[in-house]
Tab-separated table of C-alpha atoms and ligand atoms in Angstrom:
chain	number	residue	atom	x	y	z
A	1	MET	CA	59.596	9.704	103.859
A	2	THR	CA	62.879	10.063	104.463
A	3	LEU	CA	61.954	12.975	106.796
A	4	MET	CA	59.347	11.153	109.053
A	5	THR	CA	59.408	11.695	112.784
A	6	GLU	CA	56.512	10.721	115.383
A	7	GLU	CA	55.285	14.502	115.296
A	8	ILE	CA	54.766	14.464	111.880
A	9	ALA	CA	53.196	10.946	111.578
A	10	ARG	CA	50.579	12.245	114.461
A	11	PHE	CA	50.019	15.668	112.326
A	12	PHE	CA	49.054	13.531	109.188
A	13	ASN	CA	46.676	11.651	111.331
A	14	LYS	CA	45.156	14.348	113.158
A	15	PHE	CA	44.395	16.012	109.868
A	16	ASN	CA	43.411	12.685	107.763
A	17	PHE	CA	46.557	13.333	105.279
A	18	LYS	CA	46.730	10.645	102.520
A	19	VAL	CA	50.477	9.910	102.137
A	20	PHE	CA	52.052	8.594	98.859
A	21	ILE	CA	55.264	7.398	98.705
A	22	SER	CA	57.908	6.447	96.059
A	23	ILE	CA	60.009	3.542	95.521
A	24	ASP	CA	61.947	2.587	92.267
A	25	GLY	CA	60.701	-1.033	92.553
A	26	TYR	CA	62.833	-2.541	95.165
A	27	LYS	CA	66.103	-1.492	97.158
A	28	LYS	CA	68.850	-2.240	94.595
A	29	ALA	CA	67.398	-0.231	91.899
A	30	HIS	CA	65.778	2.310	94.009
A	31	ASP	CA	69.297	3.160	96.003
A	32	LYS	CA	70.916	3.971	92.277
A	33	THR	CA	68.367	6.513	91.266
A	34	ARG	CA	66.976	8.070	94.580
A	35	LYS	CA	70.244	8.959	96.491
A	36	TYR	CA	71.308	11.589	98.810
A	37	HIS	CA	74.088	14.055	97.928
A	38	ASP	CA	76.875	12.100	99.431
A	39	GLY	CA	75.676	9.280	97.002
A	40	GLN	CA	73.851	6.896	99.784
A	41	GLY	CA	70.736	5.466	98.662
A	42	SER	CA	67.227	6.439	100.715
A	43	PHE	CA	65.443	3.049	100.624
A	44	GLU	CA	66.466	1.954	104.124
A	45	ASP	CA	65.261	5.534	105.717
A	46	ILE	CA	62.077	5.150	103.392
A	47	ILE	CA	61.540	1.883	105.344
A	48	LYS	CA	62.441	3.307	108.917
A	49	GLY	CA	59.816	6.191	108.049
A	50	ILE	CA	57.154	4.166	107.156
A	51	GLU	CA	57.247	1.981	110.450
A	52	ILE	CA	56.977	5.249	112.231
A	53	TYR	CA	54.102	6.526	110.149
A	54	ARG	CA	52.130	3.270	110.102
A	55	GLU	CA	52.360	3.269	113.992
A	56	TYR	CA	50.214	6.468	114.245
A	57	ASN	CA	47.841	5.809	111.026
A	58	GLN	CA	46.631	2.420	110.973
A	59	ASP	CA	43.393	3.680	109.213
A	60	TYR	CA	45.455	4.456	106.308
A	61	PHE	CA	48.208	1.974	106.134
A	62	ILE	CA	50.363	2.950	102.958
A	63	LYS	CA	49.732	-0.496	101.307
A	64	GLY	CA	51.623	0.524	97.831
A	65	PHE	CA	53.954	2.709	96.428
A	66	GLN	CA	55.032	4.104	93.039
A	67	GLY	CA	58.130	4.537	91.216
A	68	THR	CA	60.349	4.813	88.138
A	69	ILE	CA	61.842	1.978	86.023
A	70	GLU	CA	65.303	3.409	85.196
A	71	ASN	CA	67.927	0.954	84.180
A	72	ILE	CA	66.101	-1.449	82.213
A	73	ASP	CA	68.773	-3.925	81.597
A	74	GLU	CA	69.369	-4.385	85.329
A	75	PHE	CA	65.736	-4.384	86.542
A	76	ASP	CA	64.740	-7.437	88.306
A	77	LEU	CA	60.819	-8.081	88.265
A	78	GLN	CA	60.916	-10.823	90.910
A	79	GLU	CA	62.546	-8.076	93.099
A	80	VAL	CA	59.451	-5.962	93.243
A	81	TYR	CA	57.347	-9.161	94.351
A	82	LYS	CA	59.406	-9.477	97.416
A	83	MET	CA	58.426	-6.113	98.432
A	84	ASP	CA	55.580	-7.781	100.000
A	85	LYS	CA	57.831	-8.456	103.160
A	86	TYR	CA	57.676	-4.644	104.076
A	87	GLY	CA	53.510	-4.904	104.099
A	88	PHE	CA	53.096	-4.088	100.681
A	89	ILE	CA	50.476	-5.320	98.183
A	90	GLU	CA	50.359	-2.816	95.386
A	91	ALA	CA	53.369	-1.146	93.233
A	92	ARG	CA	52.824	1.188	90.305
A	93	LEU	CA	56.051	1.148	88.287
A	94	ALA	CA	56.113	3.625	85.449
A	95	PRO	CA	59.127	3.579	82.998
A	96	ASN	CA	61.126	6.701	82.335
A	97	LEU	CA	60.497	7.313	78.650
A	98	LEU	CA	62.165	10.914	78.636
A	99	GLY	CA	65.577	10.738	76.362
A	100	VAL	CA	65.525	6.909	76.013
A	101	SER	CA	65.900	5.008	72.563
A	102	ARG	CA	62.932	3.368	70.958
A	103	LYS	CA	65.031	0.007	71.407
A	104	ASP	CA	64.771	0.829	75.595
A	105	ALA	CA	61.173	1.929	75.306
A	106	LEU	CA	60.269	-1.247	73.745
A	107	LYS	CA	62.460	-3.513	76.717
A	108	LYS	CA	60.409	-1.275	79.116
A	109	ALA	CA	57.147	-2.008	77.469
A	110	ARG	CA	57.756	-5.801	77.380
A	111	LEU	CA	58.932	-5.571	81.344
A	112	VAL	CA	55.562	-3.385	82.272
A	113	GLY	CA	53.753	-6.381	80.346
A	114	ARG	CA	55.397	-9.344	82.325
A	115	PHE	CA	53.654	-7.991	85.164
A	116	LEU	CA	50.435	-9.151	83.838
A	117	ASP	CA	51.507	-12.872	83.800
A	118	LEU	CA	53.100	-12.382	87.380
A	119	ASN	CA	50.501	-10.947	89.356
A	120	PRO	CA	48.213	-13.698	89.812
A	121	GLY	CA	51.082	-15.728	91.449
A	122	ASN	CA	52.004	-13.310	93.987
A	123	ARG	CA	50.877	-11.497	97.250
A	124	LEU	CA	51.714	-8.243	95.809
A	125	ALA	CA	50.309	-6.986	92.432
A	126	ALA	CA	52.030	-4.578	90.166
A	127	THR	CA	49.570	-2.460	88.628
A	128	GLU	CA	49.344	-0.340	85.608
A	129	VAL	CA	46.792	2.725	85.348
A	130	TYR	CA	46.375	1.936	81.968
A	131	PHE	CA	45.086	-1.003	82.247
A	132	LYS	CA	42.565	-0.171	84.993
A	133	ASN	CA	41.407	2.480	82.730
A	134	MET	CA	40.953	0.244	79.665
A	135	THR	CA	38.876	-2.196	81.980
A	136	LYS	CA	36.548	0.547	82.495
A	137	LEU	CA	36.500	1.617	78.872
A	138	ILE	CA	35.438	-1.663	78.112
A	139	ASN	CA	32.654	-1.947	80.253
A	140	LYS	CA	31.146	1.636	79.617
A	141	ASP	CA	27.585	1.300	77.889
A	142	ASP	CA	28.015	4.451	75.809
A	143	TYR	CA	31.398	5.527	73.513
A	144	SER	CA	32.811	8.676	74.756
A	145	PHE	CA	36.287	9.942	74.673
A	146	PHE	CA	38.175	10.486	77.685
A	147	PHE	CA	41.926	11.268	78.283
A	148	ASN	CA	43.945	8.243	79.296
A	149	CYS	CA	45.007	10.358	82.240
A	150	LYS	CA	42.749	11.945	85.214
A	151	GLY	CA	45.364	14.833	85.549
A	152	LEU	CA	44.480	16.060	81.615
A	153	SER	CA	40.700	15.421	82.110
A	154	SER	CA	40.429	19.081	83.665
A	155	TYR	CA	37.682	17.977	86.384
A	156	PRO	CA	38.753	20.083	89.077
A	157	GLU	CA	37.326	18.023	91.695
A	158	ILE	CA	40.102	15.269	90.575
A	159	SER	CA	42.670	17.445	89.160
A	160	LEU	CA	43.430	20.982	91.023
A	161	TYR	CA	46.841	21.115	91.393
A	162	LEU	CA	48.236	23.662	93.745
A	163	ASP	CA	51.942	23.796	94.281
A	164	MET	CA	52.403	25.103	97.934
A	165	THR	CA	56.130	25.819	97.060
A	166	ASN	CA	55.903	28.758	94.424
A	167	TRP	CA	52.070	29.485	94.622
A	168	ARG	CA	50.760	28.335	91.140
A	169	VAL	CA	47.853	26.704	90.436
A	170	SER	CA	46.374	24.565	87.495
A	171	HIS	CA	43.275	22.676	86.838
A	172	LEU	CA	45.326	20.109	84.882
A	173	CYS	CA	47.937	17.666	85.724
A	174	SER	CA	50.868	19.146	87.669
A	175	TYR	CA	53.569	18.230	84.738
A	176	VAL	CA	51.849	20.333	82.607
A	177	PRO	CA	53.532	23.975	83.487
A	178	ALA	CA	51.442	25.609	80.309
A	179	ALA	CA	48.280	25.096	82.077
A	180	SER	CA	49.445	26.637	85.479
A	181	LEU	CA	49.408	30.466	86.421
A	182	PRO	CA	50.878	31.909	89.759
A	183	LEU	CA	48.324	32.120	92.254
A	184	GLU	CA	48.877	35.887	93.324
A	185	GLY	CA	48.220	36.833	89.593
A	186	LEU	CA	44.614	35.096	89.744
A	187	GLY	CA	43.457	36.925	93.144
A	188	HIS	CA	43.973	33.893	95.065
A	189	ASP	CA	40.748	32.776	93.101
A	190	ILE	CA	41.086	29.352	91.643
A	191	TYR	CA	37.831	29.621	89.723
A	192	ASN	CA	39.003	32.628	87.812
A	193	PRO	CA	38.338	32.559	84.170
A	194	ILE	CA	41.530	33.097	82.918
A	195	LEU	CA	42.729	29.699	84.719
A	196	TRP	CA	39.777	28.113	82.725
A	197	LYS	CA	40.810	29.763	79.658
A	198	ARG	CA	44.388	28.271	80.104
A	199	THR	CA	43.180	24.838	80.661
A	200	GLU	CA	40.680	25.270	77.738
A	201	THR	CA	43.826	26.303	75.706
A	202	PHE	CA	46.169	23.469	76.426
A	203	ILE	CA	43.175	20.997	75.945
A	204	GLU	CA	42.153	22.439	72.528
A	205	ASP	CA	45.718	22.038	71.607
A	206	ARG	CA	46.053	18.302	72.729
A	207	ILE	CA	43.007	17.456	70.851
A	208	ASP	CA	44.834	19.223	67.775
A	209	SER	CA	47.669	17.197	68.532
A	210	LEU	CA	45.486	13.798	68.887
A	211	PHE	CA	43.795	14.704	65.598
A	212	LYS	CA	47.691	15.263	63.715
A	213	ASN	CA	49.491	12.516	65.073
A	214	CYS	CA	47.359	9.476	66.359
A	215	LEU	CA	44.217	9.474	64.243
A	216	GLU	CA	45.692	7.187	61.725
A	217	CYS	CA	46.986	4.829	64.867
A	218	ASP	CA	45.377	1.477	65.223
A	219	LEU	CA	45.554	2.178	68.670
A	220	ALA	CA	44.384	5.606	69.113
A	221	ALA	CA	40.868	4.649	70.298
A	222	ILE	CA	42.492	3.040	73.563
A	223	CYS	CA	45.906	4.635	73.750
A	224	ARG	CA	44.247	8.266	73.226
A	225	GLY	CA	47.927	9.932	73.066
A	226	GLY	CA	48.781	8.286	76.575
A	227	CYS	CA	49.860	10.649	79.345
A	228	ILE	CA	52.145	13.558	79.019
A	229	TYR	CA	55.317	10.846	79.471
A	230	THR	CA	54.308	8.073	77.559
A	231	GLY	CA	53.001	9.384	74.312
A	232	LEU	CA	51.826	12.858	73.344
A	233	ASP	CA	54.176	15.222	75.497
A	234	LYS	CA	53.296	18.379	78.022
A	235	GLU	CA	54.218	20.449	74.535
A	236	ASN	CA	51.443	18.143	73.117
A	237	THR	CA	54.347	17.154	70.491
A	238	LEU	CA	55.031	13.323	69.633
A	239	ASN	CA	57.750	11.517	71.820
A	240	GLU	CA	58.395	8.506	69.669
A	241	SER	CA	60.224	6.426	71.942
A	242	ALA	CA	57.042	6.959	74.366
A	243	CYS	CA	54.927	6.194	71.239
A	244	ALA	CA	56.675	3.011	70.682
A	245	TYR	CA	56.296	2.048	74.164
A	246	GLN	CA	52.545	2.575	74.307
A	247	ARG	CA	52.098	0.589	70.850
A	248	GLU	CA	54.227	-2.345	72.080
A	249	LEU	CA	52.420	-2.547	75.816
A	250	TRP	CA	48.750	-2.110	74.282
A	251	ASN	CA	49.538	-5.305	71.962
A	252	ILE	CA	50.558	-6.891	74.758
A	253	TYR	CA	47.678	-6.234	76.908
A	254	ILE	CA	44.886	-6.814	73.880
A	255	LYS	CA	46.289	-10.311	73.532
A	256	LYS	CA	46.302	-11.064	77.306
A	257	VAL	CA	42.814	-10.039	77.035
A	258	TYR	CA	41.751	-11.811	74.186
A	259	GLN	CA	43.734	-14.956	75.762
A	260	THR	CA	41.555	-14.538	79.127
A	261	TYR	CA	38.452	-14.477	77.085
A	262	ASP	CA	39.500	-17.725	75.004
A	263	GLU	CA	40.400	-19.265	78.293
A	264	GLU	CA	37.103	-18.483	79.825
B	301	SF4	S1	50.591	4.719	70.367
B	301	SF4	FE1	51.550	6.511	69.559
B	301	SF4	S2	50.511	7.340	67.782
B	301	SF4	FE2	49.031	5.503	68.501
B	301	SF4	S3	47.630	7.022	69.906
B	301	SF4	FE3	49.259	6.157	71.108
B	301	SF4	S4	50.749	8.093	71.401
B	301	SF4	FE4	49.192	8.172	69.370
């Protein structure tokens, strides 16, 4: 969005591109993590870019953003809700759990859990894909296993990933390098059986890892190993801090759901 021009905005409109943007919560938090080489934050440029983009893309207005929660001790939840002044009604903020301590992971879970209480009183809602998935799971007639994250589910129509910068393709989430292959080596055939085999191998490894690491866990049926950044990682090994995050957050969520049913 920092590179947005009228020409690009018109191009997106003409070819019906959907654009997703990243903002790490609000100006102060974002400018600490998303900086230019000279140390300046990129927030103001993003907002200017959005204004240009929206002028030519009224049908697809960018109503929300997603971003990362980094510095947990400084993060101010109320500031996220003030982002409605830029026309946003939705924010999805996922914590960075790579290389963080268990203590910080727990703090991040409690912070994300707080969104559940704050959302009803605000115009902007902070969403978390796990809660949405759980609602779907609860309402399913039968029980069947599916991964917490669409990107790991290997349905090509929703997760086919093509990296245009180095021409790699994958049927899984783009953050799983083990599942991708150079397009050239596949004869430019995205349905090449070699690619399917890659996908199959990764999924099988993940299932093995789920049995090994998560089967005894009381939250296994809902957490399901989480996504590769918040549970079992992209090598299918357990990230202890991310696992602690999942446990804490799911427990907050379950209590909240129970309380809501109780009130009703
Ligand atoms: S909370 Fe941890 S052990 Fe339990 S299912 Fe999730 S990742 Fe696995």
